[in-house]
Coordinates of C-alpha atoms in Angstrom, one line a residue:
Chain B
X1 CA 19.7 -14.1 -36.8
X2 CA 18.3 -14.6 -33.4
X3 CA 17.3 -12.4 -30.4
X4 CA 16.6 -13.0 -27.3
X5 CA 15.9 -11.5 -23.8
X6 CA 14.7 -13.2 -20.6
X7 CA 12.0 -11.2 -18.0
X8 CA 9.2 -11.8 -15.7
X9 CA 5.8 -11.8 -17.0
X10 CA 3.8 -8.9 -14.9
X11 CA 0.4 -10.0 -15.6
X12 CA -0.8 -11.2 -12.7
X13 CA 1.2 -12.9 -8.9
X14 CA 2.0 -16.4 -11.1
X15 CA 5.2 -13.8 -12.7
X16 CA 6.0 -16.8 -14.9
X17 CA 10.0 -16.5 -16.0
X18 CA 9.5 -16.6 -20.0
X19 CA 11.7 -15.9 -22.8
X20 CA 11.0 -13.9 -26.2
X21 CA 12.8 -14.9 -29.1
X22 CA 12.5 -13.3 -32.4
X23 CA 13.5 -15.5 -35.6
X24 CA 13.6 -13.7 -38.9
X25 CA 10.6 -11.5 -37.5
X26 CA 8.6 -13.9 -35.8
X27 CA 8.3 -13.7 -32.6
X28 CA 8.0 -16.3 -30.2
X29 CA 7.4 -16.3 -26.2
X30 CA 8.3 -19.6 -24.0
X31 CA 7.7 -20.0 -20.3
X32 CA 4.7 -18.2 -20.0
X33 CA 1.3 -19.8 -18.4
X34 CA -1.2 -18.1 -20.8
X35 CA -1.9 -15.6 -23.9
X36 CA -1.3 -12.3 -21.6
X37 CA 1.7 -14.1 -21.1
X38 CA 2.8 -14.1 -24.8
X39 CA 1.6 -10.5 -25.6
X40 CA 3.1 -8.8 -22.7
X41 CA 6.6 -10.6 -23.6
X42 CA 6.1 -9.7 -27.0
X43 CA 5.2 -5.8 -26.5
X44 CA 8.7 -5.7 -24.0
X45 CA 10.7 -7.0 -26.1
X46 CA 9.8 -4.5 -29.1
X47 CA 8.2 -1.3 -27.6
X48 CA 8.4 -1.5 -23.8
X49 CA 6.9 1.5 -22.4
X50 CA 6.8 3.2 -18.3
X51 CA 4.2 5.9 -17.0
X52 CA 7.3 8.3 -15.5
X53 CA 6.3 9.6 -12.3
X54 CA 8.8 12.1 -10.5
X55 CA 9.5 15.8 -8.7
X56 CA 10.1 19.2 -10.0
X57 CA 10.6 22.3 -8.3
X58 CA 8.4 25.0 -7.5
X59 CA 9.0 28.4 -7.6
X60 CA 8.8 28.7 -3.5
X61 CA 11.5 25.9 -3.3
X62 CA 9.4 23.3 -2.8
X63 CA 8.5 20.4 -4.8
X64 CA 5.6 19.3 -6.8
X65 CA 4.7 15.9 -8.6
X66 CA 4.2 15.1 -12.0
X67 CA 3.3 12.1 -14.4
X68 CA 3.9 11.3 -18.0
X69 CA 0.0 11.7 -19.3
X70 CA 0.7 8.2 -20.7
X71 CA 3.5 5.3 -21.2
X72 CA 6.9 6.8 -22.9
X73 CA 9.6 4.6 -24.8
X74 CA 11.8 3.0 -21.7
X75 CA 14.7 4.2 -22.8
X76 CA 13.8 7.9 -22.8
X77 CA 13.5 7.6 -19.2
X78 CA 16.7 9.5 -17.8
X79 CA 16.2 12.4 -20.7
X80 CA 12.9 13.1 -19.4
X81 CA 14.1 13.4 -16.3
X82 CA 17.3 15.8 -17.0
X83 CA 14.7 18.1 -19.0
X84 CA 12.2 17.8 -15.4
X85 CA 15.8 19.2 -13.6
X86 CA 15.4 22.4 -16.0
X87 CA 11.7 23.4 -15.5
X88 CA 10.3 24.8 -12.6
X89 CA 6.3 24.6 -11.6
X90 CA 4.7 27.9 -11.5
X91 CA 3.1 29.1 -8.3
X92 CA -0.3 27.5 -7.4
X93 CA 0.2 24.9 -10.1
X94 CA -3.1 22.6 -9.8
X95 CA -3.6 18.9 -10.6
X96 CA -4.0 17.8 -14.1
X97 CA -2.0 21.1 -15.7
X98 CA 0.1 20.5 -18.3
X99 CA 4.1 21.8 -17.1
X100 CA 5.2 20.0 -21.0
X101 CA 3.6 19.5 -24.1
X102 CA 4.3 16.7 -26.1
X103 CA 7.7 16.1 -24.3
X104 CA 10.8 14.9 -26.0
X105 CA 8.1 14.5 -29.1
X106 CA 6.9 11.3 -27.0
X107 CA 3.2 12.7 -27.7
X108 CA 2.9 12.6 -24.1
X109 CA 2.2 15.5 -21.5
X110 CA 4.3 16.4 -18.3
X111 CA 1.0 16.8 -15.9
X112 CA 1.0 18.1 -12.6
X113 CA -0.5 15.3 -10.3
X114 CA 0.4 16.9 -6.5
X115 CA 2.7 19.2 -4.3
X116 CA 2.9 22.4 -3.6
Chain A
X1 CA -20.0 19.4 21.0
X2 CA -22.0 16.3 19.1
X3 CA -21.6 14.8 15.8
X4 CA -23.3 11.6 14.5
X5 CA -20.1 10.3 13.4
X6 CA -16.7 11.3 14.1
X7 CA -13.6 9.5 12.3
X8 CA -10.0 9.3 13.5
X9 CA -8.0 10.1 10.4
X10 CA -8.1 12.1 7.3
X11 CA -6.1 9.5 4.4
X12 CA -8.6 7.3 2.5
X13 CA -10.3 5.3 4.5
X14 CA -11.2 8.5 6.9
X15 CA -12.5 10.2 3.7
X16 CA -14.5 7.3 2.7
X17 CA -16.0 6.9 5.9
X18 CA -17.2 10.1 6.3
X19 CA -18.3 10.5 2.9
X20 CA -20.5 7.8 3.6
X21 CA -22.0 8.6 6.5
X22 CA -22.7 12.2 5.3
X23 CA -24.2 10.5 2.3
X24 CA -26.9 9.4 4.9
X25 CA -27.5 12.7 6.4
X26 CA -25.0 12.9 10.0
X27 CA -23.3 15.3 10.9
X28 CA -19.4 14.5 10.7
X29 CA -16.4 15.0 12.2
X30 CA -12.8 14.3 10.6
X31 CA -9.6 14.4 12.8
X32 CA -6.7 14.8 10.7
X33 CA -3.3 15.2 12.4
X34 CA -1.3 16.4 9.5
X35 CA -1.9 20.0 7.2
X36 CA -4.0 18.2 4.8
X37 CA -6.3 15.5 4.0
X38 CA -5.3 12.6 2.1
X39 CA -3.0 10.7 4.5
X40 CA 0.0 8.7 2.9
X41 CA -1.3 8.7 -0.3
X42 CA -0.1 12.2 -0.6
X43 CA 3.8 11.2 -0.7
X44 CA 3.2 7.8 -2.8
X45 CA 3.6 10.0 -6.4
X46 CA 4.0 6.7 -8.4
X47 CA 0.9 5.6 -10.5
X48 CA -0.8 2.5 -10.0
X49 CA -3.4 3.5 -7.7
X50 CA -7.4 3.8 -8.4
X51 CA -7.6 0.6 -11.4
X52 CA -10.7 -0.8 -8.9
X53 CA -12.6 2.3 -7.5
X54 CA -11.8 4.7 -10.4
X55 CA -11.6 2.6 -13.4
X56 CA -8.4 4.8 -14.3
X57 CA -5.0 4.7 -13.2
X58 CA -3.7 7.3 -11.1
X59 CA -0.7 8.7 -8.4
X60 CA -1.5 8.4 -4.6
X61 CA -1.7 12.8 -4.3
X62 CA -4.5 12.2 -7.5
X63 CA -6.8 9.3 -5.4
X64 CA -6.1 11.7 -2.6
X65 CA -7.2 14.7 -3.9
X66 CA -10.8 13.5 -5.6
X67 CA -11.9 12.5 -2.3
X68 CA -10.5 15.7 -0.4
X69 CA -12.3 17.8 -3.0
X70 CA -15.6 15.4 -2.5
X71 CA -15.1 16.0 1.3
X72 CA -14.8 19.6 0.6
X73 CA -17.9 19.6 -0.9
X74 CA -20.4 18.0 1.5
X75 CA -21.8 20.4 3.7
X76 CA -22.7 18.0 6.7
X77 CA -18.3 17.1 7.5
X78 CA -16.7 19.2 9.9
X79 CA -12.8 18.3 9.2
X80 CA -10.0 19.5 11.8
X81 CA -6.6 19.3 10.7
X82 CA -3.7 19.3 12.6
X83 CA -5.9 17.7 15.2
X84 CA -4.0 15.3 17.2
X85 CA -6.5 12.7 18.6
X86 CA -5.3 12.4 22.5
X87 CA -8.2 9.7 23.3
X88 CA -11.1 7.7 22.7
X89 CA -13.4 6.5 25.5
X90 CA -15.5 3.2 25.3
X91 CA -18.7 5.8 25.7
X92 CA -17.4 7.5 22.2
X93 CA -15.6 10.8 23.5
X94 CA -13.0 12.1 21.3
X95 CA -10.4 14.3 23.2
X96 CA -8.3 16.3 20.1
X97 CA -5.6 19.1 20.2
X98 CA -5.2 21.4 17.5
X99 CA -3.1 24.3 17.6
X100 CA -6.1 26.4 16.1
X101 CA -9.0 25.1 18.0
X102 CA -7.0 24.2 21.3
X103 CA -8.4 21.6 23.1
X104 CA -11.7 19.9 21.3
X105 CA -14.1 17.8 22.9
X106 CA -16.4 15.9 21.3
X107 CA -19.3 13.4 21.9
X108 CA -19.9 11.2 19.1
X109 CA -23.2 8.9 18.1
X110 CA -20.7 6.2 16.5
X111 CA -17.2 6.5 15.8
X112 CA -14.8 5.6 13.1
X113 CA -11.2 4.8 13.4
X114 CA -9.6 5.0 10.4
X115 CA -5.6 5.7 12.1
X116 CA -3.8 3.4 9.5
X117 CA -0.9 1.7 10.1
X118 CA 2.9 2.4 10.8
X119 CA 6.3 1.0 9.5
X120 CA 8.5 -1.1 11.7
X121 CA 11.3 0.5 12.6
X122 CA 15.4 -0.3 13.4
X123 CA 14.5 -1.0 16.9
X124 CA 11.8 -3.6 15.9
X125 CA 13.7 -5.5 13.9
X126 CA 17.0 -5.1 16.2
X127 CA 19.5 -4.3 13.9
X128 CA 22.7 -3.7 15.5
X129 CA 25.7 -1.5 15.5
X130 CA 26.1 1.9 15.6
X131 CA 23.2 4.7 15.3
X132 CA 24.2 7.2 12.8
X133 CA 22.6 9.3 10.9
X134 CA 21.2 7.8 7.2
X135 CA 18.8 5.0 8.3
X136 CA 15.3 5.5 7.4
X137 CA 12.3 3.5 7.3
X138 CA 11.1 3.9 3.7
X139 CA 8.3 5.7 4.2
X140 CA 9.8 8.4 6.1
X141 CA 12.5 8.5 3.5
X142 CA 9.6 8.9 0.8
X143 CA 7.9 11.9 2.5
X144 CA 11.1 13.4 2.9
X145 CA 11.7 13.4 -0.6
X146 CA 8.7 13.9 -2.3
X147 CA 6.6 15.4 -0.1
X148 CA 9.4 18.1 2.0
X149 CA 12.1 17.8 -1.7
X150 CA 15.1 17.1 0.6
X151 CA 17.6 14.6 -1.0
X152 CA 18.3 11.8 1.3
X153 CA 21.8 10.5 0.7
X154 CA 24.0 9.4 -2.2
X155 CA 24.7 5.8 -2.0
X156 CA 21.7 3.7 -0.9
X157 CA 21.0 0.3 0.3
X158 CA 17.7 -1.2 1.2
X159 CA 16.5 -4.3 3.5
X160 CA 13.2 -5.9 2.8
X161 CA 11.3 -5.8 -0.7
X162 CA 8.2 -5.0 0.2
X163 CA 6.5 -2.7 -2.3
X164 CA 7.5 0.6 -0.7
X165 CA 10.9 -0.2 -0.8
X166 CA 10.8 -1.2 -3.8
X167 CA 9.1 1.6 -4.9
X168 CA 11.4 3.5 -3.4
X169 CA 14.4 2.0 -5.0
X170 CA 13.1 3.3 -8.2
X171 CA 12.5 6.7 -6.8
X172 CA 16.3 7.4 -5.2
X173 CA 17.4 6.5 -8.8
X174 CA 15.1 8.9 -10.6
X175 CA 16.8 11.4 -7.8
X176 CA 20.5 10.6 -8.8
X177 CA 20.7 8.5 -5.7
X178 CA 23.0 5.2 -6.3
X179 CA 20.8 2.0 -5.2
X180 CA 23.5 -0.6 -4.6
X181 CA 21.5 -3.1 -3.0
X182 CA 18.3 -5.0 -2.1
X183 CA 18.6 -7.5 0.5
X184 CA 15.6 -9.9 1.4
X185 CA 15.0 -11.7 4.6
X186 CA 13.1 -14.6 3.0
X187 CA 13.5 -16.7 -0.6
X188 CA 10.8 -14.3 -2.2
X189 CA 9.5 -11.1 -2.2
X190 CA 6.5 -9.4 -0.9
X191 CA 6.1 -6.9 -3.5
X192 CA 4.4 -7.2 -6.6
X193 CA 5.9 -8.6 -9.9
X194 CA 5.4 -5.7 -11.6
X195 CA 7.4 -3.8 -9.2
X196 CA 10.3 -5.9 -8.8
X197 CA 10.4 -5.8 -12.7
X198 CA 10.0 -1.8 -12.9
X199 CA 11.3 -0.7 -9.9
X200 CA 14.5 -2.7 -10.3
X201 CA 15.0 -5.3 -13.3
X202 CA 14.6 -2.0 -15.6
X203 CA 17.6 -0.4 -13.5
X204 CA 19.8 -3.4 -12.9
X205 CA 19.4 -3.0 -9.1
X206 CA 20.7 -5.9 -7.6
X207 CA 18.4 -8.1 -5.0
X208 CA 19.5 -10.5 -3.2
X209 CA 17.2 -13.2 -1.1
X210 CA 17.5 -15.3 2.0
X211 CA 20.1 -12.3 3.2
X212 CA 19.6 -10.0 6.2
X213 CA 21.7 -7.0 7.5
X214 CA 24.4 -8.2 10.3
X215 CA 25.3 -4.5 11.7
X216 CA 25.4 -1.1 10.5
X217 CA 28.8 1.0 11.0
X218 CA 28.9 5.0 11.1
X219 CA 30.3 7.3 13.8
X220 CA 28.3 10.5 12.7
X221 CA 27.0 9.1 9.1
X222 CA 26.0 5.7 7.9
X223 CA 29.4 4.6 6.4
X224 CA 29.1 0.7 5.3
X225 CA 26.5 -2.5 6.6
X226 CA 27.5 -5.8 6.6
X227 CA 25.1 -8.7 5.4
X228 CA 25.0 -12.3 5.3
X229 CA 23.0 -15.2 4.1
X230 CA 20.8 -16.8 6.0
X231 CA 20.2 -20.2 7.3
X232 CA 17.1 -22.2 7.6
X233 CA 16.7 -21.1 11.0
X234 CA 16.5 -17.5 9.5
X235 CA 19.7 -16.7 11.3
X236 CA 23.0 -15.2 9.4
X237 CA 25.8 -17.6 8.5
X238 CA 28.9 -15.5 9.7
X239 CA 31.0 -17.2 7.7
X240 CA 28.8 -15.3 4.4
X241 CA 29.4 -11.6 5.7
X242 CA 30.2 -9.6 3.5
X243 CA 30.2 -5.7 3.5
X244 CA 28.9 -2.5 1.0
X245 CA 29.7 1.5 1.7
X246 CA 26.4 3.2 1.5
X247 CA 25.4 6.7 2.9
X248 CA 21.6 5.9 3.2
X249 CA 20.0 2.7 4.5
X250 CA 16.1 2.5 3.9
X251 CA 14.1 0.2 5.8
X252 CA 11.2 -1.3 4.6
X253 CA 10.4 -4.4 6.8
X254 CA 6.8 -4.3 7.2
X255 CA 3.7 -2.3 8.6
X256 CA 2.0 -2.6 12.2
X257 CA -1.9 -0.7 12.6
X258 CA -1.8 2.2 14.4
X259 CA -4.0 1.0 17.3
X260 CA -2.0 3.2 20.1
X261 CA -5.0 4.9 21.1
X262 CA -7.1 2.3 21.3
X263 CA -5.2 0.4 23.9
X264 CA -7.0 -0.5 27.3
X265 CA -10.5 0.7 26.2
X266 CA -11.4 -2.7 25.7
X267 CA -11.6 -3.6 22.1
X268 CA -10.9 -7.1 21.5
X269 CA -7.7 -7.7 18.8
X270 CA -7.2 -9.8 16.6
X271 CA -3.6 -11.1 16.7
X272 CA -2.9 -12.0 13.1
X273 CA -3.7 -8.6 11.9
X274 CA -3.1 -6.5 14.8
X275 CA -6.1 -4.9 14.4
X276 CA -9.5 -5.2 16.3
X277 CA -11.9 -7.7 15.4
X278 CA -14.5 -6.6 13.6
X279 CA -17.9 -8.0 11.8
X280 CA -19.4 -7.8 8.7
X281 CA -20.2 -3.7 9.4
X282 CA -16.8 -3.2 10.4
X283 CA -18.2 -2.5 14.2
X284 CA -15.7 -3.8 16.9
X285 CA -16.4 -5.3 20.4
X286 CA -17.0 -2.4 21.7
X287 CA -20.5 -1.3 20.4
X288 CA -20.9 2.0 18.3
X289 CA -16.9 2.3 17.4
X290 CA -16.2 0.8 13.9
X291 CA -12.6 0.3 11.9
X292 CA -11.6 0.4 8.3
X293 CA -8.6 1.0 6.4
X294 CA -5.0 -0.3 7.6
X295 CA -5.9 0.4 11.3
X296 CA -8.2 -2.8 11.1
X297 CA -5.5 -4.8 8.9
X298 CA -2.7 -3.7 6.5
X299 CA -4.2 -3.8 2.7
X300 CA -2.3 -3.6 -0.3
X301 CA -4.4 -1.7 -2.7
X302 CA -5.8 1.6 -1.5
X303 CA -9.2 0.7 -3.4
X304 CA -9.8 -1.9 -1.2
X305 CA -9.3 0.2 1.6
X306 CA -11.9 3.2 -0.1
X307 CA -14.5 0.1 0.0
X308 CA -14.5 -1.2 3.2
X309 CA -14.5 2.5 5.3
X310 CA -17.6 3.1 2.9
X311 CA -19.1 0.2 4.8
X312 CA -18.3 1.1 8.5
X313 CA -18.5 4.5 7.4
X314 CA -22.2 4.1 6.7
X315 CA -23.0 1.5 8.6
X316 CA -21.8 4.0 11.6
X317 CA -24.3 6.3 10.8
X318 CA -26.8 3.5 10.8
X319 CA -25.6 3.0 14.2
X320 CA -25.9 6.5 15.9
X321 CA -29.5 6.7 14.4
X322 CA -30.2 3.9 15.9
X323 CA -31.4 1.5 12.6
X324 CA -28.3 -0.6 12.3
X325 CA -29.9 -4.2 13.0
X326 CA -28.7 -8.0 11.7
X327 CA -29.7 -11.4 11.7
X328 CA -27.7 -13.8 13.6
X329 CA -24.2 -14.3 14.0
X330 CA -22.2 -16.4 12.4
X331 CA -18.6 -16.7 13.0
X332 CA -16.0 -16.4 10.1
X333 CA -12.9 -19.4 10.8
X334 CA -9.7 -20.0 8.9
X335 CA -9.5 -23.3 8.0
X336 CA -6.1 -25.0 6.1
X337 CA -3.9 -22.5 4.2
X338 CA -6.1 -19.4 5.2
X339 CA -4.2 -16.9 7.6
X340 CA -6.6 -14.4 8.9
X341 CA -10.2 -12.9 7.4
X342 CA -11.5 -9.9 7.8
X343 CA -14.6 -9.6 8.7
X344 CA -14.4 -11.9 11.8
X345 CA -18.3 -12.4 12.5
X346 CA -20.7 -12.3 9.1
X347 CA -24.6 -12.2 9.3
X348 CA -27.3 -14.4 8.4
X349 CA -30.0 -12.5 6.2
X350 CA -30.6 -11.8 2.5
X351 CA -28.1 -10.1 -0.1
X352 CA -24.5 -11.2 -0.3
X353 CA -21.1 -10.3 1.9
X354 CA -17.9 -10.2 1.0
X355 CA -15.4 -11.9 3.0
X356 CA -11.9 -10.5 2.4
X357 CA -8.5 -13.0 3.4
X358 CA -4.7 -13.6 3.1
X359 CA -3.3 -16.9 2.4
X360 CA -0.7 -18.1 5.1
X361 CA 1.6 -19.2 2.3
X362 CA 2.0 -19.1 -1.9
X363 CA -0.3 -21.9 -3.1
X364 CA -0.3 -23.0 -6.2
X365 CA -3.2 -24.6 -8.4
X366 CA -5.7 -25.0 -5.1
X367 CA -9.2 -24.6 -4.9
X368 CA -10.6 -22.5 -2.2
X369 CA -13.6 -23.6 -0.8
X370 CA -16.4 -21.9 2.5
X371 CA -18.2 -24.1 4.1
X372 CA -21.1 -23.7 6.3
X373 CA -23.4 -26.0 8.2
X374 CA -21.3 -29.0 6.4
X375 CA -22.2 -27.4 2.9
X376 CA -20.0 -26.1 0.3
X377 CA -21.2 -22.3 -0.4
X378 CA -18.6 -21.1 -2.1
X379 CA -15.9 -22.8 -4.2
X380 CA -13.2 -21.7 -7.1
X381 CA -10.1 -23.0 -8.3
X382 CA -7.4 -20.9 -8.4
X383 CA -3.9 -21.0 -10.5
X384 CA -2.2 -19.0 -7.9
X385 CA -2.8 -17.4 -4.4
X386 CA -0.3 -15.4 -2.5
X387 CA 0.1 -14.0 1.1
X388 CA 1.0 -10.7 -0.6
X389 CA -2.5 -10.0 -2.7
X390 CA -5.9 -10.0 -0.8
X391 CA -8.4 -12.3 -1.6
X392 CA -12.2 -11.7 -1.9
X393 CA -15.0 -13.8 -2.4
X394 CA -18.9 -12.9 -1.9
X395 CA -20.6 -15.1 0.2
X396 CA -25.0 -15.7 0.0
X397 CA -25.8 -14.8 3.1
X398 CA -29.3 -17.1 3.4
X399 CA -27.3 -20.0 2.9
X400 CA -25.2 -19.0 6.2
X401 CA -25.4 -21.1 9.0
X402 CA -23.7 -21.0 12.6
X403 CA -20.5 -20.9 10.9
X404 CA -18.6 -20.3 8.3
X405 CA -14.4 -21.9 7.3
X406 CA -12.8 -21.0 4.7
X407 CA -9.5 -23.3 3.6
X408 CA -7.9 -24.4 0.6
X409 CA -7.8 -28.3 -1.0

């Protein structure tokens, strides 16, 4: 059986409107203007992936920023962020250390990237 | 007191600047009005910043941060913070008020301004109705949240998609805030693809162009705005208003340069940008004060902005040593499809210059062509150019005559 899903291609200002289809495991991308076209459709339609960037709270009541150290699954978006509701950054936390290891087994790192 | 070079602002292109000019051995001075160095940047947390200058991606507080530790580090920069600059004078005195070091005085050999720009506000754009509380620009909604970790409101609408709001809209989600609505003036958005894609496509945020906020309603809180479509003539079709219940209205309808302080001291401005005009160096009409960042004209990547106050940041110390010379002047003209270029005035000589521009309009499949003395001396084709990305193109500078159009066939 089919699938299908419609988006904007993000590689560069043309954002061509294309289409991925997948046909008994083939994959196929319409609409797009060239080959970073076809493999960005292709990669969000299987395995599309976001660099979460967001607050938590420090022990002084303020706030500090943090990243994902790379991409996670799209859809584990919202649980990252409930577990980010439930940790608190220690005092003098610095840029680059790690609040989370290997969060939600996502093999990537809740990093400390400002605040404070 | 005397420095070499003093700079007016502490967020990129202030670092940059004095970086460079410490890099070739003047004393500095930094006036930076807020606790810290690092400007906005410090309250844009999303990634994306850095792909150019750092070959890595990284969060506005992480750009921020390796030059505030590089500024740190050089021994010749002298950096006040919470230094309000009060004036500027033609002659290169800088008048500052901290509440630490009172009321500071300085004589500069070149200066730098490096003030960056500011977001149009409600009164700018004249929306009407009430004035309750809950209407923001974006920006201050951003630093409120991510900088000071106050929650803005509950139910969110926001007019204009330019990349911070967009940006934003993403953000008030991730905070439990409910983004009902993005409303567009114009048929398309200034924002990148990539953010009306993550920012709202991945959380079914609605947008909706050609519409524009009729009034806002609220006795002590924001409690509803009305919207409309709009016409050719960019005015509201009444008989299309319709209504939504929000909280929190963000604003994000475009950036002005913060040229304030500069007014009436006699630097010519350039009207497209409004920001002075400058040369190839960055130096304004007014000899021995330069400009770079979003002060001289609002840029949309921060790397951009790194690059050019590296360039008036040393050519200013070139200046207040008394070396900074050029061949002759040629002036820089748009020709058709070309809104404004930055550097204004470019220099005969050896080596090459980059000549930065925005497109007046989106343009598909055009070639962009600079022509000098009746020659071609540039000339690309190009699948796509839009008023919302920055071009570049590097220019010979021996093959410059008296001047130079650039324009699209």
């Amino acid at each position: 059986m089919a699938k299908a899903m419609e988006t904007i291609c993000i590689m560069c200002p043309m954002g061509c409107p294309i289409t991925v289809t997948e046909t008994d495991g083939v994959f196929s991308v319409k609409g797009n203007s060239c080959k970073r076209g076809e493999v960005y459709g292709i990669g969000e339609f299987t395995a599309p992936v976001r660099t979460v960037t967001a607050l938590v709270r420090t022990k002084n009541g303020g706030v500090a920023s943090v990243k994902t150290s790379s991409p996670v699954p799209k859809d584990m978006i919202f649980d990252i962020l409930d577990g980010l509701k439930k940790i608190t950054a220690p005092k003098n936390s610095r840029i680059g250390d790690v609040l989370v290891k290997n969060v939600l087994g996502t093999g990537s790192d809740i990093v400390v990237t400002g605040g404070n | 007191m005397y420095f070499n070079v003093a700079v007016i602002g502490g967020g990129p292109a202030g670092m940059a600047a004095a970086l460079a000019a410490e890099k070739k051995g003047c004393s500095v001075v930094v006036f930076e009005r807020d606790k810290r160095l690092g400007g906005i940047l410090n309250q844009c947390i999303h990634n994306g910043f850095g792909l150019h200058y750092f070959k890595e991606e990284l969060t506005g507080p992480e750009y921020a941060a390796r030059f505030a530790e590089r500024v740190k580090n050089a021994p010749g920069i002298t950096v006040y913070d919470e230094a309000m600059v009060l004036s500027v004078t033609p002659e290169r005195t800088v008048t500052a008020l901290s509440p630490y070091a009172g009321l500071i005085t300085v004589e500069a050999g070149a200066t730098v301004l490096a003030m960056g720009c500011r977001e149009r506000t409600a009164g700018a754009i004249a929306l009407t109705g009430t004035r309750p509380v809950g209407i923001y620009t974006a920006g201050t909604a951003q630093r409120l949240i991510n900088v000071d970790g106050y929650s803005v409101g509950k139910e969110a609408v926001i007019l204009g998609s330019g990349d911070i709001g967009l940006i934003m809209a993403r953000r008030m989600t991730f905070e439990g805030v409910r983004v009902k609505l993005v409303l567009e003036l114009m048929p398309y958005s200034s924002g990148l693809k990539r953010n009306i894609v993550q920012c709202l496509d991945d959380f079914e945020i609605p947008i909706l162009y050609g519409h524009t906020i009729t009034r806002v309603e609220g006795a002590e809180r924001l409690r509803r705005i009305y919207y409309a479509e709009v016409g050719e003539d960019i005015r509201p079709k009444p008989e299309t208003e319709k209504y939504v219940d929000c909280d929190t209205l963000l604003l994000s309808v475009g950036l002005i340069p913060e040229n304030d302080l500069i007014n009436g001291i006699g630097i010519k401005m350039n009207p497209l940008t409004s920001g002075a005009v400058a040369d190839e160096y960055r130096q304004t009409s007014v000899p021995g004060i330069f400009a770079a960042g979003n002060v001289l004209h609002v840029h949309d990547l921060v790397d951009n902005v790194s690059a050019e106050a590296e360039l008036a940041g040393s050519a200013a110390a070139d200046y207040a040593k008394g070396v900074l010379s050029h061949g002759e002047a040629c002036a820089v003209k748009v020709g058709a499809g070309v809104r404004y270029t930055v550097p204004q005035t470019v220099y005969r000589g050896t080596g090459k210059v980059d000549v930065y521009f925005r497109t007046d309009g989106v343009y598909k499949n055009k070639t962009l062509k600079a022509e000098s003395g009746g020659e071609t001396v540039f000339s690309k084709h190009r699948l796509i150019l839009t008023p919302g990305e920055m071009e570049r193109i590097e220019i010979d500078k021996s093959k410059l005559k008296d001047s130079l159009t650039l324009r699209l066939e």
